[in-house]
Coordinates of C-alpha atoms in Angstrom, one line a residue:
X1 CA 0.0 0.0 0.0
X2 CA 1.3 3.4 -0.9
X3 CA 0.7 6.1 1.7
X4 CA -0.1 9.5 0.3
X5 CA 1.4 12.5 2.1
X6 CA -1.6 14.7 1.2
X7 CA -4.0 14.8 4.2
X8 CA -7.6 13.9 3.6
X9 CA -9.8 14.6 6.5
X10 CA -13.4 13.3 6.8
X11 CA -15.6 15.0 9.4
X12 CA -18.7 13.6 11.1
X13 CA -21.7 15.4 9.7
X14 CA -25.3 15.3 9.0
X15 CA -27.2 17.6 6.6
X16 CA -30.5 17.9 5.1
X17 CA -30.3 18.6 1.4
X18 CA -32.7 20.9 -0.5
X19 CA -34.5 20.2 -3.8
X20 CA -31.5 21.7 -5.6
X21 CA -29.3 19.1 -4.0
X22 CA -31.2 15.9 -3.9
X23 CA -30.4 13.0 -1.6
X24 CA -27.8 10.6 -3.1
X25 CA -29.1 7.4 -4.6
X26 CA -29.0 4.2 -2.6
X27 CA -26.0 2.0 -3.2
X28 CA -26.1 -1.8 -2.9
X29 CA -23.7 -2.8 -0.2
X30 CA -23.5 -5.5 2.4
X31 CA -25.7 -5.0 5.4
X32 CA -23.6 -4.0 8.4
X33 CA -25.3 -4.2 11.7
X34 CA -28.5 -2.5 10.6
X35 CA -26.5 0.3 8.9
X36 CA -28.0 2.0 5.9
X37 CA -25.5 2.8 3.1
X38 CA -25.8 5.7 0.7
X39 CA -23.3 7.0 -1.8
X40 CA -22.7 9.6 -4.5
X41 CA -19.7 10.5 -6.6
X42 CA -18.3 14.0 -6.7
X43 CA -15.7 14.9 -9.3
X44 CA -12.8 16.6 -7.7
X45 CA -12.3 20.3 -8.3
X46 CA -9.1 21.6 -9.9
X47 CA -7.9 22.9 -6.5
X48 CA -8.1 19.4 -5.0
X49 CA -4.6 17.9 -4.5
X50 CA -5.4 14.4 -5.7
X51 CA -6.9 14.1 -9.2
X52 CA -9.6 11.5 -9.4
X53 CA -13.0 10.8 -7.9
X54 CA -14.3 10.8 -4.4
X55 CA -16.8 8.2 -3.2
X56 CA -18.6 9.3 -0.1
X57 CA -20.2 6.6 2.0
X58 CA -22.5 7.6 4.9
X59 CA -23.4 4.9 7.4
X60 CA -26.4 5.8 9.6
X61 CA -25.8 3.8 12.8
X62 CA -28.7 3.4 15.2
X63 CA -28.1 4.7 18.7
X64 CA -29.7 2.4 21.2
X65 CA -28.3 4.3 24.1
X66 CA -30.3 7.4 23.3
X67 CA -33.7 6.4 24.7
X68 CA -36.6 8.3 23.1
X69 CA -34.3 10.1 20.8
X70 CA -35.3 10.5 17.2
X71 CA -31.9 11.9 16.1
X72 CA -29.8 9.3 14.3
X73 CA -26.0 9.9 14.2
X74 CA -24.5 9.9 10.8
X75 CA -20.8 9.1 10.2
X76 CA -19.3 10.1 6.9
X77 CA -16.5 8.0 5.4
X78 CA -14.4 8.8 2.4
X79 CA -12.9 6.3 -0.1
X80 CA -10.3 7.8 -2.4
X81 CA -8.8 6.2 -5.4
X82 CA -6.3 8.4 -7.3
X83 CA -4.2 7.7 -10.4
X84 CA -1.3 9.5 -8.6
X85 CA -1.7 7.3 -5.5
X86 CA -3.1 3.9 -6.5
X87 CA -4.3 3.1 -3.1
X88 CA -7.7 2.8 -1.3
X89 CA -8.0 5.2 1.6
X90 CA -10.7 5.2 4.1
X91 CA -10.8 8.1 6.5
X92 CA -13.1 8.7 9.5
X93 CA -13.0 11.0 12.5
X94 CA -14.8 8.6 14.8
X95 CA -15.4 4.8 14.3
X96 CA -18.0 2.3 15.5
X97 CA -16.6 0.1 18.3
X98 CA -16.4 -3.0 16.0
X99 CA -13.9 -1.3 13.7
X100 CA -10.2 -1.1 14.0
X101 CA -8.8 2.4 13.9
X102 CA -5.2 3.0 12.8
X103 CA -4.6 6.7 13.6
X104 CA -1.6 8.9 13.0
X105 CA -1.2 12.6 13.7
X106 CA 0.7 14.5 11.1
X107 CA 2.2 17.9 11.5
X108 CA 2.2 20.4 8.7
X109 CA 5.9 20.7 8.7
X110 CA 6.4 17.0 8.0
X111 CA 4.2 17.2 4.9
X112 CA 5.8 20.1 3.1
X113 CA 7.5 19.6 -0.2
X114 CA 10.7 21.1 1.2
X115 CA 11.3 18.3 3.7
X116 CA 14.2 16.0 2.8
X117 CA 13.7 12.3 1.9
X118 CA 15.5 11.3 5.1
X119 CA 13.3 13.5 7.2
X120 CA 10.1 12.1 5.6
X121 CA 11.3 8.5 6.1
X122 CA 12.2 9.3 9.8
X123 CA 8.7 10.7 10.1
X124 CA 7.0 7.6 8.7
X125 CA 9.0 4.9 10.5
X126 CA 7.2 5.3 13.9
X127 CA 3.9 5.3 12.1
X128 CA 4.7 2.0 10.2
X129 CA 5.6 0.4 13.5
X130 CA 2.5 1.7 15.1
X131 CA 0.3 0.5 12.2
X132 CA 1.8 -3.0 12.2
X133 CA 1.3 -3.4 15.9
X134 CA -2.2 -2.0 15.9
X135 CA -3.2 -4.3 13.0
X136 CA -1.9 -7.4 14.7
X137 CA -3.7 -6.4 17.9
X138 CA -7.0 -6.0 16.0
X139 CA -6.6 -9.4 14.4
X140 CA -5.9 -11.1 17.7
X141 CA -8.6 -9.2 19.7
X142 CA -11.5 -9.4 17.2
X143 CA -10.5 -12.7 15.5
X144 CA -11.7 -11.4 12.2
X145 CA -10.1 -9.5 9.3
X146 CA -10.9 -5.9 10.2
X147 CA -11.6 -3.1 7.8
X148 CA -8.3 -1.3 7.4
X149 CA -8.9 2.3 8.5
X150 CA -6.3 5.0 8.2
X151 CA -7.3 8.1 10.0
X152 CA -5.2 11.3 9.3
X153 CA -5.7 14.1 11.6
X154 CA -4.1 17.4 10.8
X155 CA -2.7 18.8 14.1
X156 CA -2.5 22.6 13.8
X157 CA -0.2 24.7 15.9
X158 CA 1.0 28.3 15.8
X159 CA 3.5 29.4 13.2
X160 CA 5.7 32.4 14.0
X161 CA 6.2 34.8 11.2
X162 CA 9.6 36.5 11.1
X163 CA 8.7 40.1 10.3
X164 CA 12.3 41.1 9.6
X165 CA 12.8 38.2 7.2
X166 CA 9.5 39.1 5.5
X167 CA 10.6 42.8 5.3
X168 CA 13.8 41.8 3.5
X169 CA 12.5 39.0 1.3
X170 CA 9.3 39.3 -0.7
X171 CA 9.0 35.6 -1.2
X172 CA 9.4 34.8 2.5
X173 CA 5.6 34.3 3.2
X174 CA 5.2 31.8 0.3
X175 CA 8.1 29.8 1.7
X176 CA 6.5 29.2 5.1
X177 CA 5.5 25.6 5.8
X178 CA 2.0 26.6 6.7
X179 CA 1.5 28.5 3.4
X180 CA 3.3 26.3 0.9
X181 CA 1.2 23.1 1.2
X182 CA -0.6 22.5 -2.1
X183 CA -3.9 21.8 -0.3
X184 CA -6.5 24.0 1.2
X185 CA -6.0 23.9 5.0
X186 CA -6.0 26.0 8.1
X187 CA -3.1 27.4 10.0
X188 CA -2.5 29.9 12.8
X189 CA 0.1 32.5 11.8
X190 CA 1.5 34.6 14.6
X191 CA 2.8 38.0 13.4
X192 CA 3.4 39.2 16.9
X193 CA 3.7 37.3 20.2
X194 CA 0.5 38.8 21.4
X195 CA -1.5 36.9 18.8
X196 CA -1.0 33.7 20.9
X197 CA -2.5 35.5 23.9
X198 CA -5.4 36.9 21.9
X199 CA -6.3 33.6 20.2
X200 CA -5.2 31.4 23.2
X201 CA -2.2 29.2 23.5
X202 CA -4.4 26.1 23.4
X203 CA -6.3 27.1 20.3
X204 CA -6.8 24.4 17.6
X205 CA -8.2 24.7 14.1
X206 CA -9.8 22.2 11.7
X207 CA -12.2 21.9 8.8
X208 CA -15.7 21.0 9.7
X209 CA -17.6 20.7 6.4
X210 CA -16.9 20.6 2.7
X211 CA -20.2 20.6 0.7
X212 CA -21.0 20.5 -3.0
X213 CA -22.7 23.9 -2.9
X214 CA -21.8 27.3 -1.4
X215 CA -23.6 27.0 1.9
X216 CA -21.3 29.3 4.0
X217 CA -20.9 32.9 2.8
X218 CA -22.2 35.7 5.0
X219 CA -24.2 36.4 8.1
X220 CA -23.6 34.0 10.9
X221 CA -26.4 35.1 13.3
X222 CA -27.1 33.1 16.5
X223 CA -30.6 31.9 17.4
X224 CA -30.9 30.7 21.0
X225 CA -34.0 28.6 20.7
X226 CA -32.5 26.1 18.3
X227 CA -28.8 26.8 19.3
X228 CA -27.9 27.5 15.7
X229 CA -26.1 29.9 13.5
X230 CA -28.0 31.3 10.5
X231 CA -25.6 31.8 7.5
X232 CA -26.3 33.3 4.1
X233 CA -25.4 31.0 1.2
X234 CA -23.9 32.2 -2.0
X235 CA -25.4 31.8 -5.5
X236 CA -24.0 28.8 -7.4
X237 CA -24.8 30.5 -10.7
X238 CA -27.0 33.1 -12.5
X239 CA -30.6 32.9 -11.2
X240 CA -29.7 30.5 -8.4
X241 CA -31.3 30.9 -5.0
X242 CA -29.5 32.3 -2.0
X243 CA -30.7 30.4 1.0
X244 CA -30.1 30.5 4.7
X245 CA -27.9 27.7 6.0
X246 CA -28.8 26.7 9.6
X247 CA -25.7 25.3 11.4
X248 CA -26.6 23.5 14.6
X249 CA -24.0 24.1 17.3
X250 CA -25.1 21.0 19.1
X251 CA -24.0 18.5 16.5
X252 CA -22.7 20.7 13.6
X253 CA -25.4 19.4 11.2
X254 CA -26.7 21.8 8.6
X255 CA -30.0 22.4 6.8
X256 CA -31.3 25.1 4.4
X257 CA -34.3 27.3 4.7
X258 CA -35.9 30.5 3.2
X259 CA -37.8 33.2 4.9
X260 CA -40.8 35.1 3.4
X261 CA -39.9 38.1 1.3
X262 CA -36.2 37.6 1.8
X263 CA -34.9 37.2 -1.8
X264 CA -31.1 37.6 -1.8
X265 CA -29.8 37.9 1.7
X266 CA -26.2 38.8 2.4
X267 CA -25.0 40.2 5.7
X268 CA -27.1 40.3 8.9
X269 CA -27.1 40.7 12.6
X270 CA -29.2 40.0 15.7
X271 CA -31.9 42.5 16.2
X272 CA -33.9 44.1 19.0
X273 CA -37.1 45.7 17.5
X274 CA -38.2 49.0 19.1
X275 CA -39.5 48.4 22.6
X276 CA -37.9 44.9 22.9
X277 CA -36.6 43.8 26.3
X278 CA -32.8 44.1 25.9
X279 CA -32.3 42.0 29.1
X280 CA -33.2 39.0 26.9
X281 CA -31.3 37.7 24.0
X282 CA -32.3 39.3 20.6
X283 CA -35.6 37.9 19.4
X284 CA -35.1 38.5 15.7
X285 CA -32.5 38.8 12.9
X286 CA -32.2 41.6 10.4
X287 CA -30.7 40.9 6.9
X288 CA -29.7 43.1 4.1
X289 CA -31.6 41.9 1.1
X290 CA -29.8 42.7 -2.2
X291 CA -33.0 42.3 -4.3
X292 CA -33.0 41.6 -8.0
X293 CA -34.5 43.0 -11.2
X294 CA -38.1 42.5 -9.9
X295 CA -37.7 43.1 -6.2
X296 CA -36.4 46.0 -4.2
X297 CA -33.2 45.9 -2.2
X298 CA -34.2 46.3 1.4
X299 CA -33.6 45.8 5.1
X300 CA -35.8 43.0 6.4
X301 CA -36.4 41.7 10.0
X302 CA -37.0 37.9 10.4
X303 CA -38.3 35.9 13.3
X304 CA -36.5 32.6 12.7
X305 CA -38.7 30.7 15.1
X306 CA -42.1 31.8 13.7
X307 CA -40.8 31.9 10.1
X308 CA -42.2 35.4 9.6
X309 CA -40.6 38.6 8.2
X310 CA -41.1 42.4 8.2
X311 CA -39.8 44.8 5.7
X312 CA -38.1 47.7 7.5
X313 CA -36.6 49.9 4.8
X314 CA -36.6 49.9 1.0
X315 CA -35.3 53.4 -0.1
X316 CA -33.5 56.5 0.7
X317 CA -35.8 59.5 0.0
X318 CA -37.5 57.7 -2.8
X319 CA -34.5 56.0 -4.5
X320 CA -34.0 52.3 -4.0
X321 CA -30.7 51.1 -2.6
X322 CA -28.2 49.4 -5.0
X323 CA -27.1 46.3 -3.1
X324 CA -27.0 46.6 0.7
X325 CA -24.1 44.5 1.9
X326 CA -23.9 44.4 5.7
X327 CA -25.6 45.7 8.8
X328 CA -25.1 46.3 12.5
X329 CA -27.4 47.4 15.2
X330 CA -26.1 50.1 17.6
X331 CA -26.6 48.5 21.1
X332 CA -27.6 51.7 22.8
X333 CA -29.7 53.6 20.3
X334 CA -31.1 50.6 18.4
X335 CA -30.3 52.3 15.1
X336 CA -29.3 50.1 12.1
X337 CA -26.1 51.1 10.4
X338 CA -25.5 49.5 7.0
X339 CA -23.5 49.7 3.8
X340 CA -24.7 49.9 0.2
X341 CA -22.5 48.7 -2.7
X342 CA -22.8 48.1 -6.5
X343 CA -22.2 44.4 -6.4
X344 CA -25.7 43.4 -7.5
X345 CA -25.2 45.4 -10.7
X346 CA -21.6 44.1 -11.1
X347 CA -22.8 40.5 -10.8
X348 CA -25.7 41.0 -13.2
X349 CA -28.8 40.6 -11.0
X350 CA -29.6 44.3 -10.1
X351 CA -30.3 47.3 -12.4
X352 CA -27.8 50.2 -12.8
X353 CA -27.4 52.1 -9.5
X354 CA -29.2 55.4 -9.0
X355 CA -27.2 56.8 -6.1
X356 CA -23.7 56.7 -4.7
X357 CA -22.2 53.8 -2.7
X358 CA -22.6 55.1 0.9
X359 CA -23.0 54.1 4.6
X360 CA -26.4 54.8 6.2
X361 CA -28.0 55.0 9.6
X362 CA -31.7 54.1 10.0
X363 CA -33.9 54.6 13.0
X364 CA -36.5 51.7 13.0
X365 CA -38.7 53.6 15.4
X366 CA -39.0 56.9 13.5
X367 CA -38.1 56.1 9.9
X368 CA -35.2 58.6 9.8
X369 CA -32.5 57.6 7.3
X370 CA -29.2 59.4 7.2
X371 CA -26.0 59.2 5.1
X372 CA -23.1 58.9 7.6
X373 CA -20.2 58.2 5.2
X374 CA -19.6 58.6 1.5
X375 CA -16.6 58.8 -0.9
X376 CA -15.9 55.0 -0.7
X377 CA -15.6 52.9 -3.8
X378 CA -17.4 49.8 -2.4
X379 CA -18.3 50.2 1.4
X380 CA -18.7 46.6 2.5
X381 CA -18.2 45.2 6.1
X382 CA -18.8 47.4 9.1
X383 CA -18.4 47.1 12.9
X384 CA -18.5 49.1 16.1
X385 CA -15.6 49.1 18.6
X386 CA -16.6 47.7 22.0
X387 CA -16.7 51.2 23.5
X388 CA -18.9 52.4 20.6
X389 CA -16.7 55.3 19.9
X390 CA -15.3 54.0 16.6
X391 CA -17.0 52.8 13.4
X392 CA -14.9 50.5 11.1
X393 CA -15.9 50.2 7.4
X394 CA -14.1 48.2 4.8
X395 CA -13.7 49.5 1.2
X396 CA -13.5 46.6 -1.2
X397 CA -13.1 48.7 -4.3
X398 CA -10.3 46.4 -5.5
X399 CA -13.0 43.9 -6.6
X400 CA -15.3 45.4 -9.2
X401 CA -15.8 43.6 -12.6
X402 CA -12.3 42.3 -12.1
X403 CA -9.8 42.4 -9.3
X404 CA -7.3 45.3 -9.4
X405 CA -4.8 45.4 -6.5
X406 CA -4.2 49.2 -7.1
X407 CA -7.7 50.0 -5.9
X408 CA -8.8 50.1 -2.3
X409 CA -8.6 47.0 -0.1
X410 CA -8.7 49.1 3.0
X411 CA -10.4 49.4 6.4
X412 CA -11.2 52.9 7.5
X413 CA -12.0 54.1 11.0
X414 CA -14.5 56.9 11.9
X415 CA -15.3 58.6 15.1
X416 CA -18.9 58.2 16.2
X417 CA -20.4 61.5 17.5
X418 CA -23.5 61.4 19.7
X419 CA -24.3 57.9 18.5
X420 CA -25.5 59.3 15.1
X421 CA -22.6 60.7 13.0
X422 CA -19.4 59.3 11.6
X423 CA -16.5 61.8 11.4
X424 CA -12.7 62.0 11.1
X425 CA -12.3 59.3 8.5
X426 CA -8.8 57.8 8.6
X427 CA -7.0 54.7 7.3
X428 CA -7.0 51.9 9.9
X429 CA -5.5 48.9 8.0
X430 CA -4.9 47.5 4.5
X431 CA -5.6 43.8 3.7
X432 CA -2.7 42.4 1.7
X433 CA -4.7 39.4 0.3
X434 CA -7.9 39.8 -1.6
X435 CA -10.4 42.2 -0.1
X436 CA -11.5 42.9 3.6
X437 CA -15.1 41.7 3.8
X438 CA -17.0 40.8 7.0
X439 CA -15.6 42.1 10.3
X440 CA -16.1 41.8 14.0
X441 CA -14.4 43.2 17.1
X442 CA -13.6 41.3 20.2
X443 CA -14.1 42.7 23.7
X444 CA -10.5 43.8 23.9
X445 CA -11.0 46.0 20.8
X446 CA -9.1 43.9 18.3
X447 CA -10.5 44.0 14.8
X448 CA -11.0 40.6 13.0
X449 CA -11.6 40.8 9.2
X450 CA -12.4 38.1 6.7
X451 CA -10.1 38.5 3.7
X452 CA -8.6 36.7 0.6
X453 CA -6.6 34.1 2.5
X454 CA -8.5 33.7 5.8
X455 CA -9.2 35.9 8.8
X456 CA -6.8 38.8 9.7
X457 CA -6.6 40.2 13.2
X458 CA -5.5 43.8 13.9
X459 CA -4.9 45.5 17.3
X460 CA -6.9 48.6 18.1
X461 CA -4.0 50.6 16.8
X462 CA -4.0 48.9 13.4
X463 CA -1.0 46.5 13.9
X464 CA -1.5 43.1 12.2
X465 CA -1.3 40.5 15.1
X466 CA -1.8 37.4 13.1
X467 CA -3.9 35.4 10.6
X468 CA -6.1 32.4 10.6
X469 CA -4.8 31.3 7.3
X470 CA -7.0 29.2 4.9
X471 CA -5.3 29.7 1.6
X472 CA -8.6 30.6 0.1
X473 CA -11.1 33.5 0.4
X474 CA -13.2 33.9 3.5
X475 CA -16.3 36.2 3.2
X476 CA -17.2 36.2 6.9
X477 CA -17.1 34.4 10.2
X478 CA -18.9 34.2 13.5
X479 CA -17.8 34.3 17.1
X480 CA -19.3 31.7 19.5
X481 CA -18.4 31.0 23.1
X482 CA -14.8 29.7 22.9
X483 CA -15.0 29.2 19.1
X484 CA -14.8 31.0 15.8
X485 CA -16.6 29.6 12.8
X486 CA -15.1 30.7 9.5
X487 CA -17.1 30.8 6.2
X488 CA -15.4 30.2 2.8
X489 CA -18.4 29.3 0.6
X490 CA -18.1 25.5 0.1
X491 CA -16.2 25.0 3.3
X492 CA -16.8 25.6 7.0
X493 CA -13.9 25.9 9.4
X494 CA -13.7 26.2 13.2
X495 CA -11.0 27.4 15.6
X496 CA -11.6 26.0 19.1
X497 CA -10.4 26.8 22.6
X498 CA -10.3 30.5 21.7
X499 CA -9.5 33.0 24.4
X500 CA -10.9 36.1 22.6
X501 CA -14.6 36.8 22.9
X502 CA -16.6 38.5 20.2
X503 CA -18.2 41.9 21.0
X504 CA -21.7 40.6 20.6
X505 CA -21.3 37.1 22.1
X506 CA -22.6 37.9 25.6
X507 CA -25.6 39.7 24.1
X508 CA -26.5 37.0 21.6
X509 CA -25.7 33.9 23.7
X510 CA -26.7 35.1 27.1
X511 CA -25.0 35.0 30.5
X512 CA -22.0 32.7 31.1
X513 CA -21.0 32.9 27.5
X514 CA -17.3 33.6 28.4
X515 CA -17.0 29.9 29.1
X516 CA -17.4 27.3 26.4
X517 CA -20.6 25.3 26.7
X518 CA -19.8 21.7 27.6
X519 CA -20.8 18.8 25.4
X520 CA -20.6 20.6 22.0
X521 CA -18.5 19.0 19.3

């Protein structure tokens, strides 16, 4: 058997597919302790490191220990056959008791192409010994020929970036072990020692899901009743629906839904309607709806538990917005601050704009709408500092009909005056990869921004502390107690054991949110 160095990680998951993504057809396979077997074949994308086909087998194993429970755990397994590596690989994060698990932890450094042959052989020798011993133990203990299961778990740790070396060598960043692997993965890059403190010395990172449609794009709003995050999907093509992906924080399962009158949702936030009791967690969500050729762009409030919606705002003094992109509610005044871009027109599903790209403030109780910032090419993400004295707005003008690195990819800071005006615009930071999209602050005032290679973290003074590096574009992310969920369209990632706490976590999750909830995966 040839062992591939490229890691392949299978995560335990369960998801309900929509009509656009039908359930896979049943596959005839041997019955295995009342297990139901399903399969479908997905052709690998060009970015996938191993050319060939993936065969996904999901075994639904009945759980006799959960009395009265209707939830059936689903374990996802992946068989891989590749012309480059003519072996059959079965990967699984957790295995039924009657299986034999051969597990090996691989560090990123040991898998880089720059490692010597001797180093790679030294790395694999302990594993070969471990595999042989484990296989013999399984044969002796179970007295059957077990299914050979190789489990690869990518163990992530911090990588320190040498800023002086980077300053002197433009190719330094690309030579790092964490950034030179030819697969999409997740790494924690520390640009300053304080990044370890911000993220937490025990922080770990992994991929959670990789789906055949773009389920994870924007939003990421918590709903306490079903303990879930509500995430806007991305369109898979012209005319395709943009749905809301519901991610359960209990078991990391996902399902899709749509709300009445919400056509093309993008960013969103938790929402207290006028008169709501702010001692409770927010009862609703508010989304920016980009609209289309037949429907207005708008702000719309949604009750995720009752499946109802209410249109809040469709125009500024009679002119419809172009493509609202993101929104935040001021925690004191209750006003909604939001950005308006031209991306709907650029992507071909909205008419030509009739007003400039601007940042607005809307009072849901009075109907007052006010421009608070203009002069930006494409105002995109926005966020308040924890002390509510500063407004951060990202300008993603580098991405119009095509990407141009000479245009803005910049985060600006504004002073907030009397909770109503934004003044004293100044440059806060520049994103060196892609464009700065969704952003959130933590309670210490650090600014976290989704960008072209992952999530960048800046100090309140604009110093880059570090990156959660994915090697692909992230549009947004969401803080949860002790965790950060990162969205990159097809894939969902999580950083766990996180020390930093998002600015809105205590409001959205309730009291005691500074400690991670026990029992969650």
